[in-house]
Amino acid sequence: MTRVSRKSAGAWPVRWDLLLRYRLIEVMTLWEGRLTTNHLMRAFGIGRQQASKDINTYLADYGPDNLVYDRFLKGYRPTEAFKPVFTQGVADEYLQMMHAREDLACSFESLTVRELNTEVLLPPARDLRPAVLRPVLQACREGKRVEIEYASLANPEPEFRVIQPHTVVHTGYRWHVRAWCEKNGDFRDFVLSRISDRPELVLPGDRGAKDDEAWRARVVVRLGPDPRLSPPQQALIERDYGMERGALRLETRGALVSYLLQQLRVDTPADHRSPEAQQVVVLNHDEVQQWAVMPG
């Protein structure tokens, strides 16, 4: 894959706004098979002349063999020699762009940023307030203790806690902070929407990510088709997930294993669902189980 080299250590090869436009050029061309100046105009609020200039500059300086103008399509299409320069050429990049567009369209109804023939289902927004996130992030950066008022499923009545946070995590459905809990004497996940007051930074902490064994541990989760499926069905699942030799290897942190299992719907025994609903199972269950502790 072609890459744009940096001129010097830490320097961007192109301006940030142009980088985003070039990424959109590649994503739209590769995944939708047609790029027009309208795509850039709608996405970035620029004029047709600027959009045309961006495409021409991309072709002249970065991807001369990537696009060809098709008069029938009235736009550019990818060539057989297409090689991404500013992207990796994976479907997640297209999905991320669709998510961003959908989010903007929901916030600003007058914007025509959605692409035609696409629809994205967004998870419901959780209650996350800037007044909570800002001091928590500051504590992570500065290694400070934080006083919070926190409620959990185990203790729904809010109580005061002192925590030492090191990393804010978004699991795809909710936000939490990984932190040392001085009350329980271990590292735990605190859901940010359950912090009811404004966190107050206090004394410097003495526990960080380097002390969090579950955070530092790298765990491999191996997935395979549900063995209850027929061989043709299993082959279909293998193709869906891009499995190799009947398995998919996913690496994550020990502290995030439970969330990964939740996303894949393999956090409960397979026999609780039909094989058609279950589809995949964890192949190395014994290795993964020690990390699969669901938060409250």
PDB file of C-alpha atoms in Angstrom, residues 221-225 238 241-250 281 283:
ATOM      1  CA  VAL A 221     -10.106 -14.050  21.779  1.00  0.00           C
ATOM      2  CA  ARG A 222     -10.515 -16.721  19.118  1.00  0.00           C
ATOM      3  CA  LEU A 223     -13.918 -16.993  17.446  1.00  0.00           C
ATOM      4  CA  GLY A 224     -15.319 -19.735  15.268  1.00  0.00           C
ATOM      5  CA  PRO A 225     -18.676 -20.663  13.733  1.00  0.00           C
ATOM      6  CA  GLU A 238     -16.408 -17.935   8.119  1.00  0.00           C
ATOM      7  CA  TYR A 241     -16.180 -12.651   9.481  1.00  0.00           C
ATOM      8  CA  GLY A 242     -13.144 -13.138   7.253  1.00  0.00           C
ATOM      9  CA  MET A 243     -12.018 -16.157   9.263  1.00  0.00           C
ATOM     10  CA  GLU A 244      -8.903 -18.089   8.367  1.00  0.00           C
ATOM     11  CA  ARG A 245      -8.919 -21.861   8.860  1.00  0.00           C
ATOM     12  CA  GLY A 246     -12.222 -21.603  10.666  1.00  0.00           C
ATOM     13  CA  ALA A 247     -11.146 -19.016  13.237  1.00  0.00           C
ATOM     14  CA  LEU A 248     -10.945 -15.264  13.775  1.00  0.00           C
ATOM     15  CA  ARG A 249      -8.271 -13.886  16.103  1.00  0.00           C
ATOM     16  CA  LEU A 250      -9.106 -10.712  18.038  1.00  0.00           C
ATOM     17  CA  VAL A 281     -18.659 -18.984  19.651  1.00  0.00           C
ATOM     18  CA  LEU A 283     -12.988 -21.219  20.794  1.00  0.00           C
TER      19      LEU A 283
END
